[in-house]
XYZ file of C-alpha atoms in Angstrom:
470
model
C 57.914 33.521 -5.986
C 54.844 33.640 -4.125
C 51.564 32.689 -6.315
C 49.455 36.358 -7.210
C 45.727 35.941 -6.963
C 45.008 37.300 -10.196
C 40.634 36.460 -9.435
C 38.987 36.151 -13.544
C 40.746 38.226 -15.192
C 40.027 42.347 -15.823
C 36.792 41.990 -13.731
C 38.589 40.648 -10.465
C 41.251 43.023 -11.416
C 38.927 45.671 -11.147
C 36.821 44.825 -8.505
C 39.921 43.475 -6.267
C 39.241 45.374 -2.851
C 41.729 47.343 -0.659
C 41.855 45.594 1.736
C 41.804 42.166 2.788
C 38.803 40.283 0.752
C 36.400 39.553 3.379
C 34.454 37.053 0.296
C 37.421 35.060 1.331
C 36.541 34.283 4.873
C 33.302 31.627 4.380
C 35.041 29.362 1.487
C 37.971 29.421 4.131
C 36.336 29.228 7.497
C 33.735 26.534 6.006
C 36.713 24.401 4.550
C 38.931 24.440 7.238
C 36.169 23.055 9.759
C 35.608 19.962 7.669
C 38.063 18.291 9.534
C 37.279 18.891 13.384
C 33.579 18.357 12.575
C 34.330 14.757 11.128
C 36.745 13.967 14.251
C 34.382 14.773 16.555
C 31.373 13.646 15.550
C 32.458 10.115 14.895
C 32.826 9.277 18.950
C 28.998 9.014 19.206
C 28.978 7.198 16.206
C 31.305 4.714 17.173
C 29.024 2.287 19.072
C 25.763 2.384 16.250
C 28.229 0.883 13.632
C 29.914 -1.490 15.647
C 26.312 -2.414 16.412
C 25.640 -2.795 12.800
C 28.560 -4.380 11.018
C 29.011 -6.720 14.409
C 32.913 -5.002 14.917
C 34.559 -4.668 18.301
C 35.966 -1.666 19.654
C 39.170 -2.742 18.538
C 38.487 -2.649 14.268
C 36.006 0.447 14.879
C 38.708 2.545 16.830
C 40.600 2.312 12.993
C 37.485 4.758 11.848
C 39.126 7.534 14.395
C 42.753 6.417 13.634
C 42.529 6.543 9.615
C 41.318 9.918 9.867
C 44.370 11.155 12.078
C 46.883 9.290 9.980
C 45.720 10.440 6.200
C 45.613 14.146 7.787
C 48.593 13.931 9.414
C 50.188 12.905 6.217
C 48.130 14.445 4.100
C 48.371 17.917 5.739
C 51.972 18.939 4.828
C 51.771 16.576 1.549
C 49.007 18.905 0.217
C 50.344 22.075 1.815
C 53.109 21.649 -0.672
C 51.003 21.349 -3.296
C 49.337 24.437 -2.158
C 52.609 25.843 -2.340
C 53.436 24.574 -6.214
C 50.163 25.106 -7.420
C 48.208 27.532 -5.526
C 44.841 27.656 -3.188
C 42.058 27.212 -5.205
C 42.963 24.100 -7.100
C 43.248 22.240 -3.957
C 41.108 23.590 -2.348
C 38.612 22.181 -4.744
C 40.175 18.981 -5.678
C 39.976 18.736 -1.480
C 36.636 19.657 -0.605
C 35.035 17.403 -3.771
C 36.591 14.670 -2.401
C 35.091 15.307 0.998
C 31.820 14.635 -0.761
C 32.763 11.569 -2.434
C 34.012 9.948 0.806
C 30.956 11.495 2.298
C 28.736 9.302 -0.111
C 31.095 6.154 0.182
C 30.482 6.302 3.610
C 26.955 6.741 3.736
C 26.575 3.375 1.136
C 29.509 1.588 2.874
C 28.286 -2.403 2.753
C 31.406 -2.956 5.080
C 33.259 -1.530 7.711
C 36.672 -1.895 5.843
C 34.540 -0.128 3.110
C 33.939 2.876 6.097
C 37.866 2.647 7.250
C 38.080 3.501 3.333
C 35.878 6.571 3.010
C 37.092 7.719 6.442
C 41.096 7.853 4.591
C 39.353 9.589 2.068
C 37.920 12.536 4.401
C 41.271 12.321 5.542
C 42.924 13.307 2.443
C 40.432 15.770 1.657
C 40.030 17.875 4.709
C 43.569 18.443 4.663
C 43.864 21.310 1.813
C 41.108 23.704 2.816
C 43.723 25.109 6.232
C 47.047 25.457 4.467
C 45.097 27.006 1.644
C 43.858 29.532 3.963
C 46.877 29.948 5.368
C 48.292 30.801 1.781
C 45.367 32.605 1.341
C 46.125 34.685 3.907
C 49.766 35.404 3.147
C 48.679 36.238 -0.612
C 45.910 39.090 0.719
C 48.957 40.510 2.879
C 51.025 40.764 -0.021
C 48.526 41.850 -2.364
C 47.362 44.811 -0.050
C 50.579 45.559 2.014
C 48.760 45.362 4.840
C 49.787 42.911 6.718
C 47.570 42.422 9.994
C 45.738 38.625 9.587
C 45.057 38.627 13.235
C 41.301 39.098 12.746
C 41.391 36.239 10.077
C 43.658 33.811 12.069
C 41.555 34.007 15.037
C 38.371 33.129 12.918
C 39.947 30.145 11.875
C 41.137 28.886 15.082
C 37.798 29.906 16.789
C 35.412 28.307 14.426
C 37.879 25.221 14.405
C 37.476 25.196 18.428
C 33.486 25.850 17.703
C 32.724 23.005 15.463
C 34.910 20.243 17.782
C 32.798 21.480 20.691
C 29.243 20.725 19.119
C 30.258 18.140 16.907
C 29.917 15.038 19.066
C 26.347 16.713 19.874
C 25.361 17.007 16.087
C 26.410 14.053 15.512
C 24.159 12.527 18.335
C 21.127 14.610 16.750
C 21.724 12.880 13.228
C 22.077 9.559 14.764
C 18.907 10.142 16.551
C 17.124 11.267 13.585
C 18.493 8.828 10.605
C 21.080 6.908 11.698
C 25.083 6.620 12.004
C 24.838 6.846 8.200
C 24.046 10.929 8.259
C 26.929 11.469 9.517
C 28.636 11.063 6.534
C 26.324 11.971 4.758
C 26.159 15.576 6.278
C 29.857 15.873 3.817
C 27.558 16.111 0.791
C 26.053 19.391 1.489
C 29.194 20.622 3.307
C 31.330 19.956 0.392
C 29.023 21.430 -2.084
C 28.891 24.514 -0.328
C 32.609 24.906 -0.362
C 32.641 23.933 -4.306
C 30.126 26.699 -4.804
C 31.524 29.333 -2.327
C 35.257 27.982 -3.986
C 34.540 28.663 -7.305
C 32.703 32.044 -6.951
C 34.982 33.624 -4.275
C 38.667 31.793 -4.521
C 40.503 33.858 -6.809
C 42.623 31.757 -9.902
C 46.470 31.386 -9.079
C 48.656 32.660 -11.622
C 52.133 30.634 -11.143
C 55.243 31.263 -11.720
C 57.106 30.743 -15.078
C 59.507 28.026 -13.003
C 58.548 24.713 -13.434
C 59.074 23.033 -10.011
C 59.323 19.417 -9.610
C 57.350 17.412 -7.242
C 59.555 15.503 -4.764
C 57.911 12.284 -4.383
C 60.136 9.920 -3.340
C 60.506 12.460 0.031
C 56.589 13.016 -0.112
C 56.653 8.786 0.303
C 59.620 8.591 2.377
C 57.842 11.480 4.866
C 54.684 8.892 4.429
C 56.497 6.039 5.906
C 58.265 7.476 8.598
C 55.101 9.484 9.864
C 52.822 6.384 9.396
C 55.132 3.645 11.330
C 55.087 6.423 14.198
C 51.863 6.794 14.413
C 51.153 3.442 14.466
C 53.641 2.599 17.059
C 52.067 5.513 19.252
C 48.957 3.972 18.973
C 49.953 0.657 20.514
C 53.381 0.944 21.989
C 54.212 -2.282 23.162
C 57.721 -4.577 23.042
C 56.697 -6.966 20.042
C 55.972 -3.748 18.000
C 59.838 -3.041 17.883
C 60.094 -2.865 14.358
C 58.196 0.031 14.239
C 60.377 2.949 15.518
C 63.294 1.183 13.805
C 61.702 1.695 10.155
C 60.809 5.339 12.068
C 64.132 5.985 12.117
C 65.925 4.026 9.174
C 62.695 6.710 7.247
C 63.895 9.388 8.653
C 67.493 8.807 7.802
C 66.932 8.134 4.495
C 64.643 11.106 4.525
C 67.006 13.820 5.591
C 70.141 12.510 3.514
C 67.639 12.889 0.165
C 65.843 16.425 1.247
C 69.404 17.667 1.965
C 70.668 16.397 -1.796
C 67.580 17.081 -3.895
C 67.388 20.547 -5.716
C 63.622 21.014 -4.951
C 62.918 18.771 -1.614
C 59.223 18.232 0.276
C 60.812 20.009 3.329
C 63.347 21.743 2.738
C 65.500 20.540 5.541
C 68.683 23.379 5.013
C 66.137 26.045 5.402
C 64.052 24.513 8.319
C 67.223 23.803 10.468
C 68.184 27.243 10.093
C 64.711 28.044 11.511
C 65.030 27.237 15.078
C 62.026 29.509 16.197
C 59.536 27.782 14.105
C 61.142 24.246 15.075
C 60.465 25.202 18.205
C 57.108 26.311 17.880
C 56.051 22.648 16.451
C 58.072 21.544 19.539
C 55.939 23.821 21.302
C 52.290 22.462 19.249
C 53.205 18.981 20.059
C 53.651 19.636 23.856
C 50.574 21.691 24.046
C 48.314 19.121 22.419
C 49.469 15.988 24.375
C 48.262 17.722 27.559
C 44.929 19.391 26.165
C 44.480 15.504 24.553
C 45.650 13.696 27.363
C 42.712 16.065 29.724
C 40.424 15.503 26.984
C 40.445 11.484 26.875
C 42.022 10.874 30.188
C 39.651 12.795 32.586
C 36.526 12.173 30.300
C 36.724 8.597 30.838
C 37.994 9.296 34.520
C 34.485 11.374 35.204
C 32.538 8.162 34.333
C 34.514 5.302 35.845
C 36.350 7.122 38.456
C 33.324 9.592 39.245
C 30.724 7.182 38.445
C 29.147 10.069 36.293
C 26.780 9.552 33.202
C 28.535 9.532 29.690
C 25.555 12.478 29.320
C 26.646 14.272 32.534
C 30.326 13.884 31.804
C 30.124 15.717 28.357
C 28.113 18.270 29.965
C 31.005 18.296 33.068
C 33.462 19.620 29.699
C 31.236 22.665 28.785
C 33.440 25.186 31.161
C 36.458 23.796 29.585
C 35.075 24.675 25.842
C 33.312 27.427 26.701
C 36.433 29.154 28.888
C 38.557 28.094 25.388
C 35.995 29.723 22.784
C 36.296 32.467 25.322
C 39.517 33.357 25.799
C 40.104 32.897 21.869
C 37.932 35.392 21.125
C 38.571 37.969 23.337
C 42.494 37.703 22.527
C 42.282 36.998 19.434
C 43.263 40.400 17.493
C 46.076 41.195 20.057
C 48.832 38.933 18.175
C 50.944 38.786 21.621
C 52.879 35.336 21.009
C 55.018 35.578 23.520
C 52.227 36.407 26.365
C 49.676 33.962 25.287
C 52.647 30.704 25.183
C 54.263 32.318 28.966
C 50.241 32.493 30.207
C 49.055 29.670 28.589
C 51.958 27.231 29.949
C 51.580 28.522 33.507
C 48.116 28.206 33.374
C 48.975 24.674 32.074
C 50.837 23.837 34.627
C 48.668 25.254 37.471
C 45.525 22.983 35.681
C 47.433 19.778 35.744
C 48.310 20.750 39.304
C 44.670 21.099 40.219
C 44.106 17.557 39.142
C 46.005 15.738 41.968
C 44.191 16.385 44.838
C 40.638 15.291 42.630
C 39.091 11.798 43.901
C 36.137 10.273 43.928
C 34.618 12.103 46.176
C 35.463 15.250 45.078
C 32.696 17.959 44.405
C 31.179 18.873 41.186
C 32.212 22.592 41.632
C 35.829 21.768 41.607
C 35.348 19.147 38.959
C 33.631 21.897 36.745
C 36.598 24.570 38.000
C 39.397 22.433 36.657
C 37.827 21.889 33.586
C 37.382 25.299 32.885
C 41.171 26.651 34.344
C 42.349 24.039 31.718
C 40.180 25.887 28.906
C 41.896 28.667 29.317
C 45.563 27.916 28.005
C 43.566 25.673 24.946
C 42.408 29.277 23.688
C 45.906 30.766 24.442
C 48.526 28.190 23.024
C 46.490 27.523 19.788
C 45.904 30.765 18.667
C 49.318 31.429 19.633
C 51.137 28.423 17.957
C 48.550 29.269 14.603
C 50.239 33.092 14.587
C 53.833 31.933 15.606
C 54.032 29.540 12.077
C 52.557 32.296 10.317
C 55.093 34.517 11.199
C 58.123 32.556 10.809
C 57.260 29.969 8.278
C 59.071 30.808 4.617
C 56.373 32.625 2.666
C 56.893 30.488 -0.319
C 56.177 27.296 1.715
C 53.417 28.761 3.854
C 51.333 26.186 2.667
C 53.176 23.368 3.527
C 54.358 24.950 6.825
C 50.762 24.893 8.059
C 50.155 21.139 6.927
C 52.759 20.412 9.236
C 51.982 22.342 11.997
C 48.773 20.320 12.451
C 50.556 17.140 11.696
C 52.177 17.786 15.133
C 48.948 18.313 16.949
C 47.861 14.834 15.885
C 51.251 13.710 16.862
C 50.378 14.900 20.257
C 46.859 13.744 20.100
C 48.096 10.063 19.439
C 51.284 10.795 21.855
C 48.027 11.554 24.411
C 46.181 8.444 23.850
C 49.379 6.157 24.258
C 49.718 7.875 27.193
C 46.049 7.569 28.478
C 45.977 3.711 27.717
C 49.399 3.334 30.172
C 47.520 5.311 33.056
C 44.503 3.269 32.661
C 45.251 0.022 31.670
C 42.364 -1.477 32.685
C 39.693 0.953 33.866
C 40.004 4.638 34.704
C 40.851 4.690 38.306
C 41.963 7.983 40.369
C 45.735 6.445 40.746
C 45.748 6.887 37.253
C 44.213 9.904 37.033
C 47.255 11.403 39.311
C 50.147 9.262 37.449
C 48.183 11.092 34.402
C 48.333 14.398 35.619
C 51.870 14.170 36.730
C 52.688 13.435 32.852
C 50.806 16.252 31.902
C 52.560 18.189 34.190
C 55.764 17.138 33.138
C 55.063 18.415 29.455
C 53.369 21.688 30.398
C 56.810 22.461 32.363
C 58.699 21.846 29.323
C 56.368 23.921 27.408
C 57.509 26.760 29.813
C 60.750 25.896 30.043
C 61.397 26.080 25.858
C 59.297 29.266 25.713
C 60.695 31.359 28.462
C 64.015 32.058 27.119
C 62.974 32.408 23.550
C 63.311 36.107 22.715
C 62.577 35.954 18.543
C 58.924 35.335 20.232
C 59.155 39.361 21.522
C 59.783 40.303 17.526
C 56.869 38.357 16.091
C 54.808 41.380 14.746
C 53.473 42.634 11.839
C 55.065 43.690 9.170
C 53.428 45.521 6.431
C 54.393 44.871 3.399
C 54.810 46.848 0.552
C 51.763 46.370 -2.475
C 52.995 45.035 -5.722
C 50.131 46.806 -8.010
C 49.126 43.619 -9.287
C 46.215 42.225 -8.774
């Protein structure tokens, strides 16, 4: 059974509004942006502490890749537990240890010291979105009103808002203290959420069932997840071993979550879930290309170009701005189907735009292609986010979500193998095109999996009916 949100006791009971509780929103918004804020604002940071602790760019490029592999393991890992034990207490358990790292950071003596706090952020920015999510779910069931479009979009927007002025915020701190603020910036961020967490998250009452937590799959999913990502990161031939223990993982893996009575993922009940297999399908394709634009033509406007790294982040606004845009203005209009069929073609006719760029090419057009390429980042994610939330079992929302993100940093590391192969040793305009062309090539799948996918047409809401309880 799903978790009730009981709040403390007759007072919540009595106090519980009609609708959804908007004193949900900030301890959810505020949580779930803990994690784009910290991967943003450590690529100004980047340089400063290889400056300080005398690293290359080669050990401080772990401080970006720790954080994508504890979240993308950590994300369905602590979804489940989401599931088992409901919102708050991970939410809590998540966002204080967002602080800790926060500290560790700050005091790091070393920069395997940093790697370590930056695991730890990892870990604990992954509860606060599949407790939302759950949140979420609960409030529809609670009120029978079941319309979290208004909700959804404020987490995808503010998600979208925070990654676009992080790497600016982060500049600001570095300016005025040092690279150490930004960690430090976790401590009040992660008090906030304890305060806003325990005043506004209501207590979970769960069910009578005792479940069992599956952690040999949890460590088997670890393995298999981890060994990809690392291979993604640096696919070359003497790394062979890597996809092999990928797939002996995932072997093992699906012969235990098909046998064990309470699995991670329940595998029986996901394959019989094509839609939402294909809308991680569908989040994985969609985030290699934004990714792939995002590293590959950044670094293309300052080599290729010959623009300033200042200039060049300032040559990205149309493409955030056009995103925030569109998010917001489509936000309440659920429209799956529209928004994946718009967002594709719009995709497509982006990475199209990108061949005939050169060198010489005008800043207009290099500003117009940024911001046609916005436009399917608003559509696809708020899409993708209302898709899962639709089709995803109710009593694994939680975990559901955690994986849904684990396949956007799937295609952000699928995006950066991908950008290292185009420009292997400087970011010329060949590779630029031979970039684009991959992009391309994805987009068009994108469209060509969502096109004939009717059960996209059906994805609306349905209210449910109230239990009475609180």
């Amino acid at each position: 059974m799903i978790p009730r949100l009981t709040g403390h006791a007759r007072e919540a009971t009595r106090t519980a509004p009609a609708g959804f509780d908007r004193r949900l929103i900030a301890p959810m918004v505020l949580g779930s942006v803990l994690n784009p804020i910290n991967s943003s604002m450590i690529a100004v940071a980047l340089v400063p502490i290889g400056i300080a602790f005398g690293a290359p760019p080669a050990e401080t490029v772990w401080l970006v890749t720790a954080l994508y592999l504890a979240t993308a393991v950590g994300q369905p890992v602590i979804g489940r537990l989401v599931d088992m034990y409901g919102p708050r207490r991970l939410y809590l358990v998540g966002t204080g240890l967002v602080g800790i790292a926060g500290l560790m950071g700050a005091l790091a003596p070393s920069l395997g010291v940093l790697i370590a706090a930056r695991v730890l952020l990892g870990f604990g920015t992954s509860a606060a979105y599949p407790a939302a999510m759950r949140l979420t779910r609960s409030e529809a069931e609670r009120t029978g009103q079941d319309s979290p479009a208004g909700v959804l979009t404020a987490l995808a927007v503010s998600g979208q808002t925070v990654a676009v002025i992080g790497p600016t915020l982060g500049g600001l701190l570095i300016g005025a203290g040092g690279w150490h603020l930004v960690f430090t910036l976790n401590v009040p961020l992660s008090a906030a959420c304890l305060v806003l967490g325990v005043k506004r998250l209501p207590r979970t009452k769960t069910s009578h069932r005792r479940q069992s937590m599956d952690l040999p799959g949890m460590a088997l999913f670890a393995v298999l997840l981890v060994s990809l990502m690392l291979f993604l990161m640096d696919p070359r031939p003497d790394r062979w071993y890597l996809p092999v223990l990928t797939l002996v993982a995932a072997a093992v893996f699906t012969v235990r979550e098909l046998r064990v009575a309470d699995p991670f993922v329940d595998l029986r009940v996901l394959g019989g879930n094509v839609p939402l297999i294909l809308t991680y399908l569908r989040q994985l394709l969609a985030y290699t290309t934004s990714y792939a634009f995002l590293y590959g033509y950044t670094q293309w406007l300052e080599q290729g170009r010959g623009l300033s790294a200042s200039t060049a982040g300032l040559a990205l606004l149309p493409l955030s701005v056009a995103a925030l845009t569109v998010s917001t203005l489509t936000g309440r209009r659920e429209a799956v189907r529209g928004k994946l069929l718009v967002g594709s073609a719009l995709q497509i006719a982006g990475c199209a735009a990108l061949l005939p760029v050169g060198a010489g090419s005008p800043v207009w057009l290099l500003l117009a292609v940024g911001a046609l390429l916005g436009v399917p980042q608003g559509l696809l994610g708020l899409a993708g986010q209302t898709a899962l939330y639709r089709q995803a079992d109710p009593e694994r929302i939680g975990s559901a979500a955690g994986l849904l993100r684990t396949f956007m940093y799937l295609g952000a590391l699928g995006a950066s193998a991908a950008t290292a192969a185009f420009f292997p040793h400087r970011a010329d305009t060949g590779g630029l095109h031979g970039l684009a062309l991959f992009m391309l090539a994805g987009s068009a799948l994108l469209l060509a999996i969502t096109l004939p996918d009717r059960s996209l047409a059906r994805l609306t809401p349905q209210p449910r009916q109230a239990s009475g309880k609180a």
